[in-house]
Tab-separated table of C-alpha atoms in Angstrom:
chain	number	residue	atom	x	y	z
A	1	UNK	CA	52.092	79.946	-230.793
A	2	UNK	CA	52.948	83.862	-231.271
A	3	UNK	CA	54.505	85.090	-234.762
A	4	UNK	CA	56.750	87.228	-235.101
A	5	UNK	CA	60.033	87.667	-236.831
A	6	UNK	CA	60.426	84.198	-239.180
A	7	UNK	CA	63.275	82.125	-238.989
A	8	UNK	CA	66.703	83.485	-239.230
A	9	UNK	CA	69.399	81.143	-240.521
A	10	UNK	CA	69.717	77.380	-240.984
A	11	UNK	CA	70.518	76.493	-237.080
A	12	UNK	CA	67.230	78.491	-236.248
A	13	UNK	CA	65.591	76.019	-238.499
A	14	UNK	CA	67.049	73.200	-237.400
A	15	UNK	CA	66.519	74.146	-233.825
A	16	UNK	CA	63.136	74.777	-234.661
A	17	UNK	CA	62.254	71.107	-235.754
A	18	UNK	CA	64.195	70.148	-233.150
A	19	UNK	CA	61.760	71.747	-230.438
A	20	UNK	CA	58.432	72.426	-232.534
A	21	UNK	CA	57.385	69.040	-232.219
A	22	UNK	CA	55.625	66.663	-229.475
A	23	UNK	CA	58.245	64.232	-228.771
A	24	UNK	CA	61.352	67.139	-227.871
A	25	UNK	CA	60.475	67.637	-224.191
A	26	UNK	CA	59.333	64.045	-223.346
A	27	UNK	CA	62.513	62.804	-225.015
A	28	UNK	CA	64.374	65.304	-222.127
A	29	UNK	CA	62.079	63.873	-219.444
A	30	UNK	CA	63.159	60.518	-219.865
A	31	UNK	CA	66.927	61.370	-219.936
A	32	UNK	CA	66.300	63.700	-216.766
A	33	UNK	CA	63.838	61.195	-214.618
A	34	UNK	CA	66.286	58.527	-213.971
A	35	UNK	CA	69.192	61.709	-212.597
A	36	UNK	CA	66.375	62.788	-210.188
A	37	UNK	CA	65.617	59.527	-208.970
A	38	UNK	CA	69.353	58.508	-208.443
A	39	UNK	CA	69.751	62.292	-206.740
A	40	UNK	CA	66.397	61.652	-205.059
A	41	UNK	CA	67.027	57.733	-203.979
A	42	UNK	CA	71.151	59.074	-202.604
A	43	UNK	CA	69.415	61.630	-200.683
A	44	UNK	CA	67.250	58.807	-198.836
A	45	UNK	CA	70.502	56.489	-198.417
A	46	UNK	CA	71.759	59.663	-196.694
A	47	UNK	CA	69.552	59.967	-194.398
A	48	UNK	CA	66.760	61.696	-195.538
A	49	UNK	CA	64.201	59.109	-195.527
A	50	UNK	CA	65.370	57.748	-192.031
A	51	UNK	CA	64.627	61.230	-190.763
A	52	UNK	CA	61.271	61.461	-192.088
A	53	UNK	CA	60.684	57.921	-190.746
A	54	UNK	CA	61.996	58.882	-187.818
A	55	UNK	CA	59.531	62.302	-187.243
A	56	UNK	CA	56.460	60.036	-188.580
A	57	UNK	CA	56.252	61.280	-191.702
A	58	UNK	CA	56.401	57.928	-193.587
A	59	UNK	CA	53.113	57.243	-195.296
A	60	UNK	CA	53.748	53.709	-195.102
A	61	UNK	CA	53.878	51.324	-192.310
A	62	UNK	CA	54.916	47.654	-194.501
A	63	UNK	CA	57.214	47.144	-197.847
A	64	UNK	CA	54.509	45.143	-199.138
A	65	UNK	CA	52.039	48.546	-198.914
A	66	UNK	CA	54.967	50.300	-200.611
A	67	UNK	CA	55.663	47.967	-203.443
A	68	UNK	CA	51.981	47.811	-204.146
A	69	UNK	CA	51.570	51.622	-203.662
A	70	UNK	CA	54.301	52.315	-205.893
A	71	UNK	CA	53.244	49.191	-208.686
A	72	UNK	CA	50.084	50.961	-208.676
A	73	UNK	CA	51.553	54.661	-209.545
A	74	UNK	CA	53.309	53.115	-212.098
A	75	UNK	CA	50.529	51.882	-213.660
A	76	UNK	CA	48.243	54.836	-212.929
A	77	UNK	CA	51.119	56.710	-215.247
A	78	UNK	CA	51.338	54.640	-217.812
A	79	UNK	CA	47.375	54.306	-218.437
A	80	UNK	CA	47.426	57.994	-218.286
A	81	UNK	CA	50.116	58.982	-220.636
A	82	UNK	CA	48.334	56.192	-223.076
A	83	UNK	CA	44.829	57.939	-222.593
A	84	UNK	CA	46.236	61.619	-222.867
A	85	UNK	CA	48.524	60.341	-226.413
A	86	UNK	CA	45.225	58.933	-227.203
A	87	UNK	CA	42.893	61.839	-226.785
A	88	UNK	CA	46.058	64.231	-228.286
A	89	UNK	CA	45.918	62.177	-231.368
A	90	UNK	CA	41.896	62.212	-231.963
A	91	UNK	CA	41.379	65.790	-231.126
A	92	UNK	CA	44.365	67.264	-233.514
A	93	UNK	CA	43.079	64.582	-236.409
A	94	UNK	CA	39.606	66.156	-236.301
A	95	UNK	CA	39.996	69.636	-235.694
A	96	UNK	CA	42.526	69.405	-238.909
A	97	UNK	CA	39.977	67.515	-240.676
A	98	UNK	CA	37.500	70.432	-240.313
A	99	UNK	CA	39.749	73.391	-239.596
A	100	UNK	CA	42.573	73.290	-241.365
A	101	UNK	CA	46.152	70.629	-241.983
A	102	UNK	CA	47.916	73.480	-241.734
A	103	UNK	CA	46.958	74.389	-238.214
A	104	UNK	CA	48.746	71.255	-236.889
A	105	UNK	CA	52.217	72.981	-237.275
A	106	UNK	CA	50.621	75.618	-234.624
A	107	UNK	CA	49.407	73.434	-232.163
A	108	UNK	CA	52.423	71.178	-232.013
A	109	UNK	CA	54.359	74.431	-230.765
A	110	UNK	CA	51.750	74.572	-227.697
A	111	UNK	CA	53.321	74.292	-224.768
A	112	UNK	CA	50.952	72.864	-222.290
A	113	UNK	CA	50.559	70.038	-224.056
A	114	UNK	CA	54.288	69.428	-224.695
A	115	UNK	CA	54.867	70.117	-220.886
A	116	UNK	CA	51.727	67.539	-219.892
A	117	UNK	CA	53.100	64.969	-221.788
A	118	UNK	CA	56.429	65.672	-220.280
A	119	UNK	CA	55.564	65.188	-216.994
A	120	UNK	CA	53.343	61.947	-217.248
A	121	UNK	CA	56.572	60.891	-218.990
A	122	UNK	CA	58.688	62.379	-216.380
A	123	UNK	CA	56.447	60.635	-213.293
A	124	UNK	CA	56.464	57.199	-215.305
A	125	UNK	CA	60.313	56.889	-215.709
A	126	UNK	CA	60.606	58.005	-211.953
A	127	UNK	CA	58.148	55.980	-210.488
A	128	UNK	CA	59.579	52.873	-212.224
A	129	UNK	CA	63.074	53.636	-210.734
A	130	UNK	CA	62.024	54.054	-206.798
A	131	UNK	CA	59.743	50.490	-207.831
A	132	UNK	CA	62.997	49.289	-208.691
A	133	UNK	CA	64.634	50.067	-205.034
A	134	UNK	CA	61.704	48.845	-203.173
A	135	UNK	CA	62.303	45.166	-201.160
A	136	UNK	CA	58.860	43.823	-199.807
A	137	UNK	CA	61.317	41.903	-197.424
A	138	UNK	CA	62.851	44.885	-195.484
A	139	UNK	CA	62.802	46.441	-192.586
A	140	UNK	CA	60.038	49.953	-192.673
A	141	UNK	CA	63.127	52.243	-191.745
A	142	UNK	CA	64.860	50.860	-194.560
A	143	UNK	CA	62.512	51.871	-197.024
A	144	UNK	CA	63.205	55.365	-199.180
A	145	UNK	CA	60.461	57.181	-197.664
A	146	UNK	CA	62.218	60.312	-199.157
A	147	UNK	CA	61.667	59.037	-202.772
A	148	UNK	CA	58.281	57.470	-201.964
A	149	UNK	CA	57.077	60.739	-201.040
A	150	UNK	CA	58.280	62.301	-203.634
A	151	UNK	CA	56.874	60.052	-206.107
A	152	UNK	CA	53.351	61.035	-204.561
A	153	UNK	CA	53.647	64.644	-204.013
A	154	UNK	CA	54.726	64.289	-208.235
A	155	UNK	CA	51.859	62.166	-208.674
A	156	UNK	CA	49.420	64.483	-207.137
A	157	UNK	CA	50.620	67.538	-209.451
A	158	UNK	CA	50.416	65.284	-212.259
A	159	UNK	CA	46.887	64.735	-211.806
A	160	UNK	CA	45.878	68.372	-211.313
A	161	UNK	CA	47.828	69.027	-214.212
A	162	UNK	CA	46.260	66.275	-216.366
A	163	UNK	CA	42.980	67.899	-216.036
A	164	UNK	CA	44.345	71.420	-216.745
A	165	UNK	CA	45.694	70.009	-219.959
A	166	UNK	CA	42.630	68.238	-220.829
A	167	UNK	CA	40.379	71.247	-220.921
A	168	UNK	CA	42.761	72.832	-222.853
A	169	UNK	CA	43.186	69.921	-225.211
A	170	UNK	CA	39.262	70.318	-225.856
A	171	UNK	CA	39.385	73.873	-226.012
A	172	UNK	CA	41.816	73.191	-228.855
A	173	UNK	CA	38.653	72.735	-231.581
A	174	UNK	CA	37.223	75.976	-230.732
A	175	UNK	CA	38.696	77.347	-233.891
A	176	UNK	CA	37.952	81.757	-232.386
A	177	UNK	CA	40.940	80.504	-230.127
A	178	UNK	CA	43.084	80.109	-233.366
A	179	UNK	CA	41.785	82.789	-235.209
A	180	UNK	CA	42.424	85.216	-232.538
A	181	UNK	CA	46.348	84.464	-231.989
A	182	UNK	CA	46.632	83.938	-235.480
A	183	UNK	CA	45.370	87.490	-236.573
A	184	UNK	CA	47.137	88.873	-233.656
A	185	UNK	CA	50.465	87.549	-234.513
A	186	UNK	CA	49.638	88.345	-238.383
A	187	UNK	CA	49.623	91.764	-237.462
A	188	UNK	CA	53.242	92.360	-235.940
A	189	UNK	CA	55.736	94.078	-238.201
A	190	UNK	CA	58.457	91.253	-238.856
A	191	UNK	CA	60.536	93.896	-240.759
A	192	UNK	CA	59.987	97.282	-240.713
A	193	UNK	CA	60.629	98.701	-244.357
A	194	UNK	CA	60.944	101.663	-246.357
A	195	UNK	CA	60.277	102.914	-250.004
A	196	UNK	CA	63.720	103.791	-252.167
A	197	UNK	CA	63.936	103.520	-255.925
A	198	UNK	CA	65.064	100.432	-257.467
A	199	UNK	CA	68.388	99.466	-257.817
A	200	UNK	CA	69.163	100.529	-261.498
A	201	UNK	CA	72.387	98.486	-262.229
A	202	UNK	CA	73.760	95.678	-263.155
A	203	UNK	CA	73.847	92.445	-261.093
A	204	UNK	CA	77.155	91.194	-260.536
A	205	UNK	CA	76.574	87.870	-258.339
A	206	UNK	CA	72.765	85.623	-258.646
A	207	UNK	CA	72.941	83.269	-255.638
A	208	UNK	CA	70.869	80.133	-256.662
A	209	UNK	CA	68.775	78.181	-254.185
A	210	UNK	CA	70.334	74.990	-253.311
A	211	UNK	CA	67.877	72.539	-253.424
A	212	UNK	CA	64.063	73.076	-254.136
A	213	UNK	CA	61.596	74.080	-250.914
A	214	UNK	CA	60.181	77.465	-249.366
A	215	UNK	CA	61.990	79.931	-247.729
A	216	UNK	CA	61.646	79.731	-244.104
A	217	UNK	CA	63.350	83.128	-243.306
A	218	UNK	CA	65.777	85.469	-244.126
A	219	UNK	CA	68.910	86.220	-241.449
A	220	UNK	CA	69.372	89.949	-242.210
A	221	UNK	CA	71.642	90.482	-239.649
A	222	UNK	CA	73.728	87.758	-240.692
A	223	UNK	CA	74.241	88.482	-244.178
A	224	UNK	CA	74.590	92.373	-243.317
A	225	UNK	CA	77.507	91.084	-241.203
A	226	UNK	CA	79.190	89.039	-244.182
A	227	UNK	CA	78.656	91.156	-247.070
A	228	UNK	CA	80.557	93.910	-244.612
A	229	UNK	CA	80.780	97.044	-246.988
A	230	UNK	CA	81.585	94.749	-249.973
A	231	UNK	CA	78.821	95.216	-251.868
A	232	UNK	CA	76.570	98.039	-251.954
A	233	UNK	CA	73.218	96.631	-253.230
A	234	UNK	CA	71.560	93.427	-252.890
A	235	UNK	CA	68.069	92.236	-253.543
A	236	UNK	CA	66.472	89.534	-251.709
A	237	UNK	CA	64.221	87.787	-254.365
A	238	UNK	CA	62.308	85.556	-252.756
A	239	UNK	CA	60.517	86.652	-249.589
A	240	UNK	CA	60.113	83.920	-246.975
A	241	UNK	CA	57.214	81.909	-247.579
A	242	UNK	CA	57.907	81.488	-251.504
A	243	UNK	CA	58.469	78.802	-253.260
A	244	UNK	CA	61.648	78.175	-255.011
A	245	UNK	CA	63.524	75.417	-257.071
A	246	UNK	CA	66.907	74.264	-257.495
A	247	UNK	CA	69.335	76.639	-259.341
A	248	UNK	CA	66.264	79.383	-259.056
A	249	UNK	CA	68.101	82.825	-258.233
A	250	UNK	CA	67.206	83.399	-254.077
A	251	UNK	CA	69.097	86.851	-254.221
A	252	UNK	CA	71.100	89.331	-256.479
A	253	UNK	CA	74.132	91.128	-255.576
A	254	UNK	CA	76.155	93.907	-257.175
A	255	UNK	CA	79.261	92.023	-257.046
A	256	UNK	CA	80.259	88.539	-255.529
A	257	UNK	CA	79.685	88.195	-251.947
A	258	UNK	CA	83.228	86.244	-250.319
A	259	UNK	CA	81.120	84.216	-248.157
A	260	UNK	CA	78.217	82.357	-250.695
A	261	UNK	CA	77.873	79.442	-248.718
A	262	UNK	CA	77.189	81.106	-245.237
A	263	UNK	CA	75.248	83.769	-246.863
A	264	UNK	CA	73.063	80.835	-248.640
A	265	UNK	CA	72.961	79.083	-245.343
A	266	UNK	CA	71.211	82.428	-244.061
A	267	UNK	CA	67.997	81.427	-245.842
A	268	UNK	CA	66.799	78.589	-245.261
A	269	UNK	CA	64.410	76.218	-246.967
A	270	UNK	CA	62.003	73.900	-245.820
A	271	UNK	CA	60.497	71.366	-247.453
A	272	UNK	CA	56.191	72.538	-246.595
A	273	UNK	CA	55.190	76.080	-245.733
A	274	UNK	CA	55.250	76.179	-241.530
A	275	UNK	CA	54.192	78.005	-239.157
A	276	UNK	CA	58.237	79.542	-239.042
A	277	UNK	CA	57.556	81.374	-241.856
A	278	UNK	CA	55.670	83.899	-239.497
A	279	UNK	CA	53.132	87.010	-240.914
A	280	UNK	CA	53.089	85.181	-244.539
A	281	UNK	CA	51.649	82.009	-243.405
A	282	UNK	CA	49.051	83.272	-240.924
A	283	UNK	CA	47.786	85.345	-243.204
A	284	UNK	CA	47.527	83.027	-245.832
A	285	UNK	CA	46.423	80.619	-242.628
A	286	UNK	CA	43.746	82.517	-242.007
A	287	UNK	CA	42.552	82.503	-245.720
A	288	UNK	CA	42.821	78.965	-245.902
A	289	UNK	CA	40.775	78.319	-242.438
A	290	UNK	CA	37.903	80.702	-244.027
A	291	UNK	CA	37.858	78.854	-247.162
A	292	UNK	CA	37.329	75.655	-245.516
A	293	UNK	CA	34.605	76.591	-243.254
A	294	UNK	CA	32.853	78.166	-246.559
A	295	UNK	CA	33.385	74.543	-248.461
A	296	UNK	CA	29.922	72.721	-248.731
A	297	UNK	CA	31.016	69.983	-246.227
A	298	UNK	CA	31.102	72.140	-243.346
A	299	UNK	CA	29.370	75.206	-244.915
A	300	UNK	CA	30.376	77.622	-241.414
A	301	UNK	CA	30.155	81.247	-242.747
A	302	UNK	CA	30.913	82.367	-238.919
A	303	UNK	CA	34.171	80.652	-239.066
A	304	UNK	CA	34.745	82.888	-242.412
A	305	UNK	CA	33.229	86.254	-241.068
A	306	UNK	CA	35.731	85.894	-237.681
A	307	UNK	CA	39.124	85.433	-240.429
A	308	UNK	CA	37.694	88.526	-241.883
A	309	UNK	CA	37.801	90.242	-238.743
A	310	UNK	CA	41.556	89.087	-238.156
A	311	UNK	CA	42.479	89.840	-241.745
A	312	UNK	CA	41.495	93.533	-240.683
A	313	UNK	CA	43.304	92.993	-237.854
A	314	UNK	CA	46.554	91.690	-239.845
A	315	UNK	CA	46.177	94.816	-242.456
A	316	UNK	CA	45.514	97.241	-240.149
A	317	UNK	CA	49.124	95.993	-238.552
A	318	UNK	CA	51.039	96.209	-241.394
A	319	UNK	CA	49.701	99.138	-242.818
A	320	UNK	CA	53.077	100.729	-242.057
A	321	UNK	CA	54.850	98.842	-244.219
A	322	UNK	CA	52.889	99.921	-247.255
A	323	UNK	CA	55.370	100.609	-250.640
A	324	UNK	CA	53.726	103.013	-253.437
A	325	UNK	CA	54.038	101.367	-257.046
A	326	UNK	CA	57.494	102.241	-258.569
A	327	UNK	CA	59.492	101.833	-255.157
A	328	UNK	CA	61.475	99.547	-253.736
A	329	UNK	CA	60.968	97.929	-250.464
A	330	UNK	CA	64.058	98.183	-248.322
A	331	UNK	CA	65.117	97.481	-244.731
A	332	UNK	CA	65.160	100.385	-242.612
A	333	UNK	CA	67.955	99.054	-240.554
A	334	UNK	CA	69.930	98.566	-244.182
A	335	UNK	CA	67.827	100.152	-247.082
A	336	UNK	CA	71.062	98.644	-249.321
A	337	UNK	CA	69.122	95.561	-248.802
A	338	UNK	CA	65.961	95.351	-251.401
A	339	UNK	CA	63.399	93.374	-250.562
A	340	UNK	CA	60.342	92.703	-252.936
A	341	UNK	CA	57.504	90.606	-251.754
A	342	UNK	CA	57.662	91.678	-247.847
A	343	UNK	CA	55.554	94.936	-248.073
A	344	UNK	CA	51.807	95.055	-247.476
A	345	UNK	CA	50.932	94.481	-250.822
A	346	UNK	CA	53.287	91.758	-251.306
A	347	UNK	CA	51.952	89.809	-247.909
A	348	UNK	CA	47.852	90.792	-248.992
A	349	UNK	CA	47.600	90.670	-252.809
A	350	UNK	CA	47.771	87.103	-253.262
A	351	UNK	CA	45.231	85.827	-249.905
A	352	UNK	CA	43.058	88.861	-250.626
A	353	UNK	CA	42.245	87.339	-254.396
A	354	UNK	CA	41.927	83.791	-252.799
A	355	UNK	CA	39.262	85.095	-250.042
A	356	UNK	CA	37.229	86.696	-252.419
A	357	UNK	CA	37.044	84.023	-254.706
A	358	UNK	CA	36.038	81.544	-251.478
A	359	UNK	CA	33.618	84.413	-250.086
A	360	UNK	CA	32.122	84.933	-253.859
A	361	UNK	CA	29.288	82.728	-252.706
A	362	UNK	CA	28.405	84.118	-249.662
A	363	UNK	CA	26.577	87.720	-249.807
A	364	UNK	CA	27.134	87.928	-246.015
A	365	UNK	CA	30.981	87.274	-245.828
A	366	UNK	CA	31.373	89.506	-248.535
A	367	UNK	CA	29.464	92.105	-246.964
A	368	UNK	CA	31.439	91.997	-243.941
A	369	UNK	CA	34.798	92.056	-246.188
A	370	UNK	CA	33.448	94.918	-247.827
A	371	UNK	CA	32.628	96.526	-244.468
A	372	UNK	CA	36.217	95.745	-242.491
A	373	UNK	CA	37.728	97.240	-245.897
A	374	UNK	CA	35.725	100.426	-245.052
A	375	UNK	CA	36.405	100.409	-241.747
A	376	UNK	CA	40.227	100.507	-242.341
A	377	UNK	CA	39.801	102.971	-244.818
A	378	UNK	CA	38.668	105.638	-242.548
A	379	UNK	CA	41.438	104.641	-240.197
A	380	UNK	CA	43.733	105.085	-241.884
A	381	UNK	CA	42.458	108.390	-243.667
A	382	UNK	CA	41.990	109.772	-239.712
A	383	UNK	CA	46.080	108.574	-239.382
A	384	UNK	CA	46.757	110.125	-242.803
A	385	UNK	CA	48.328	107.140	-244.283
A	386	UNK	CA	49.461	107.044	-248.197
A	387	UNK	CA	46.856	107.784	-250.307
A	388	UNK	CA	47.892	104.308	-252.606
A	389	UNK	CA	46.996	102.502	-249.197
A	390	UNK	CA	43.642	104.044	-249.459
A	391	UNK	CA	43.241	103.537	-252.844
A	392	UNK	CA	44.566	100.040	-252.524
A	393	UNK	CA	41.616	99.548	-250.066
A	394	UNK	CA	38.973	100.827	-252.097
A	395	UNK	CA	39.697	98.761	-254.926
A	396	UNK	CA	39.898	95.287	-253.083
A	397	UNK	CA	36.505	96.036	-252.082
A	398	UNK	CA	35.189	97.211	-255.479
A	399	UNK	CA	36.695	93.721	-256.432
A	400	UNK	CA	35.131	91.461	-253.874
A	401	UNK	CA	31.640	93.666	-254.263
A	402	UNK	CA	31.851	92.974	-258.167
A	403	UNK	CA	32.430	89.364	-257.731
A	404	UNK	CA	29.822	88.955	-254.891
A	405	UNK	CA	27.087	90.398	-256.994
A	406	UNK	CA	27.623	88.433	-260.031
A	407	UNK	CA	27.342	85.237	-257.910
A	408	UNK	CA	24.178	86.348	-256.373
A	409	UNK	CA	21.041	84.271	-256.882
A	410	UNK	CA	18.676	86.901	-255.399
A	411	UNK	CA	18.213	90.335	-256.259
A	412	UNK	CA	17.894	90.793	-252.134
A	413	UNK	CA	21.504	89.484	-251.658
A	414	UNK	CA	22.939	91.693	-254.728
A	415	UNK	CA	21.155	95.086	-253.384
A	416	UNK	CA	23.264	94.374	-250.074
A	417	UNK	CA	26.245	93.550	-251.565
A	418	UNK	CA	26.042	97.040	-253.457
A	419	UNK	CA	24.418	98.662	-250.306
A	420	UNK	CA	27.277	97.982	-248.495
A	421	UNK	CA	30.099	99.145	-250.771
A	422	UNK	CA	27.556	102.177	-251.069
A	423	UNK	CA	28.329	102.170	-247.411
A	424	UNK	CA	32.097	102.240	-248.067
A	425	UNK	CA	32.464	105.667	-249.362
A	426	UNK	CA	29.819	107.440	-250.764
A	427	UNK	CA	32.618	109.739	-252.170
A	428	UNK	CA	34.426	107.378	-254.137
A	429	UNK	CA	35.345	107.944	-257.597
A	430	UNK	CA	35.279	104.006	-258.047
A	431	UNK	CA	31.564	102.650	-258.855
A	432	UNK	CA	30.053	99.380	-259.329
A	433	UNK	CA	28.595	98.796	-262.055
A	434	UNK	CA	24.484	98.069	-262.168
C-alpha cells in the first residue's frame, strides 16, 4: 500500500492488474495445494507416515476417526473462507460508501488479506486431496499419518491467522490508518526534477495517445534508452495521472524517435485513475476523502482536519521539486527530458483549489489549512527554500482565508478565519480584505 515511483511501462501495468487484485494469490494456492499434497501424500507412501505411526505419533487410532476428522477440516475451511469472502465484501462496500470508491484500489493491494484468503484457499484444496486418500476400511498403519498431520498443524495456523486477519479487516474502516500511509507515501519524491528554460524550438515528432484513458506512468529509463542520443529534446506532455484522448499529443520530440511504438508502449494508459499512478492520486486521494467526510451525509470535519495534516505532510515532501514560473521542469537524471505537470505546483494547484472549495464551509478546517500553510512556511524559510515556494504558500492561504470568510454565517467564525491568517505572517505584504 506504499507509493512511490508510478508505473513504468505497459508490462508493469499489466503485471500490476495481474497482482493488485484479490483473486491473484488464491488463484496460485489452488494450482500449488494439490503439488504439496501429492509431494506430501509420496512422502507418507515412503515411509514417512509408517514412521510416525510407528514412534506413536499418529493422532488417530481408526480410519473412520480419520475420514471424519479430515470431512470435518474440510468443512471447517470451506465455512471459513465463505465467512472471511463474506465479511471482506461488507467491510470494503461500507468503508467505500463513507470513505471514499477510490480507496478500494488501495486496499485490494493489502497483503494480509490477499495472503488470508490464500491460505484458507490453500488448506481447503489440501484438505480435500488427503480426504480423497483416506479408506475407512484400512488398516491404522496404512493411513497417511504424514499428510494427516500436516493437514492439522496447517489447520491450526490457519486459524491463528484467521483472527489476525480479521482484526485487521476491521481495522480497515478506521480511515487515520489510510490517511496516514496515504500522506506518507504522497510525500516521496517519484522524480526528482530540476528548473531549465523551455525548449525554444521547433517540434519535429508529436506522439499521439493510442486510445483514450489516464496515464498510469511514464518509463524514463526506457525511453532514455531508445531515443539513444537521437534526439536532443523531448517533452513529456501529459504527466501521469492526466487524462488523455485518442490522437491527443502524449509527448513532443525534436525529431522522430526510430522506435514510436515501444516508446508509446512506455506510457501506459489505464482506463480509471489507480492507485499506480502514485504521488498524483494520493494527493488528490486525500482531497477526495476530506471532501467526503465534509459532505452533509456524513458531515466528519475530523476526517477533513487529519487530510490537512497529510497534505502538509505531502507538500512539505515535495517541496524540493518546486519550479519558479518561466522554467521548465526537467529530470535530473536527463534534464533533455521536459516534463510539465510533475513539479510541486503541477501535483498541488489543482487538489489545493478543490479542498478549499470543500473546506469553504467549515471555519475550523479552514483554520487548520490556513495554519499547516503557516507552519510550512516557516519551514521552509528556516531551510531557505525559493522564495516563489514561499510566496506560493502565502497565497493559497490568502485564498482559502478569503473564501472561508465569505462563507461565514457568524461574525465569531470570520474573526478566526482572519485571526488565523493574522497568525500566518504578520509580515506579509498580502492582506485580507475587511
Amino acid at each position: 500500500m506504499a507509493g512511490g515511483t508510478p508505473l513504468k511501462g505497459l508490462r508493469a501495468w499489466i503485471l500490476h492488474r495481474l497482482v493488485a487484485n484479490y483473486w491473484s494469490l488464491p488463484a496460485v494456492a489452488v494450482l500449488v495445494a494439490p503439488l504439496v499434497a501429492a509431494l506430501v501424500l509420496v512422502a507418507d507412501r515412503a515411509g514417512a507416515g509408517a514412521w510416525m505411526h510407528e514412534r506413536g505419533l499418529g493422532l488417530l487410532t481408526s480410519s473412520d476417526t480419520a475420514q471424519d476428522l479430515t470431512i470435518a477440516i474440510v468443512g471447517v475451511d470451506a465455512a471459513f473462507l465463505t465467512l472471511y469472502w463474506s465479511i471482506t465484501l461488507i467491510v470494503l462496500t461500507l468503508a467505500a460508501g463513507n470513505l471514499g470508491v477510490r480507496l478500494v484500489d488501495r486496499w485490494l493491494q493489502k497483503g494480509l488479506v490477499r495472503l488470508s484468503m490464500a491460505g484458507l484457499t490453500f488448506c481447503l484444496v489440501f484438505s480435500i486431496f488427503v480426504l480423497a486418500r483416506i479408506d475407512p476400511q484400512s488398516p491404522v498403519i496404512d493411513l497417511p499419518h504424514f499428510a494427516l498431520g500436516t493437514m492439522l498443524v496447517l489447520q491450526l495456523v490457519n486459524i491463528s491467522m484467521l483472527g489476525v486477519a480479521i482484526h485487521d479487516l476491521g481495522r480497515t474502516m478506521f480511515i487515520d490508518r489510510s490517511i496516514d500511509h496515504i500522506g506518507t507515501a504522497a510525500a516521496q519524491v517519484s522524480v526528482k526534477l530540476e528548473p531549465h528554460p523551455p525548449y525554444s524550438g521547433e517540434w519535429g515528432y508529436f506522439l499521439p495517445a493510442p486510445r483514450e484513458g489516464y496515464v498510469e506512468g511514464i518509463d524514463l529509463e526506457r525511453i532514455a534508452e531508445l531515443l539513444g542520443s537521437s534526439c536532443a529534446r523531448a517533452r513529456l506532455c501529459a504527466a501521469p495521472g492526466s487524462h488523455v484522448l485518442r490522437g491527443e499529443p502524449i509527448a513532443m520530440f525534436e525529431s522522430e524517435p526510430d522506435k514510436v511504438n515501444a516508446i508509446s508502449k512506455a506510457i501506459p494508459l489505464g482506463a480509471f485513475r489507480s492507485g499506480a499512478q502514485s504521488t498524483v492520486f494520493e494527493i488528490r486521494l486525500l482531497v477526495e476523502i476530506a471532501a467526503r467526510a465534509l459532505s452533509p451525509g456524513i458531515n466528519d470535519f475530523y476526517t477533513a482536519l487529519a487530510c490537512a495534516d497529510r497534505l502538509a505532510t505531502a507538500m512539505a515532501g515535495q517541496a524540493e521539486n518546486w519550479i519558479d514560473e518561466g522554467m521548465m521542469p526537467c529530470w535530473v537524471d536527463d534534464p533533455r527530458f521536459e516534463l510539465p505537470g510533475q513539479d510541486f505546483r503541477g501535483l498541488f494547484d489543482a487538489p489545493l483549489d478543490q479542498f478549499r472549495q470543500a473546506a469553504a464551509d467549515y471555519p475550523s478546517v479552514s483554520i487548520r489549512m490556513i495554519e499547516n500553510f503557516g507552519r510550512l512556511y516557516a519551514l521552509l524559510e528556516r531551510d531557505d527554500a525559493p522564495c516563489g515556494l514561499r510566496d506560493y504558500l502565502k497565497q493559497r492561504a490568502q485564498e482559502i482565508c478569503q473564501h472561508a470568510m465569505d462563507n461565514a454565517e457568524h461574525d465569531k467564525d470570520r474573526n478566526a478565519v482572519k485571526t488565523a491568517f493574522a497568525r500566518f505572517d504578520e509580515a506579509s505584504p498580502l492582506k485580507v480584505a475587511a
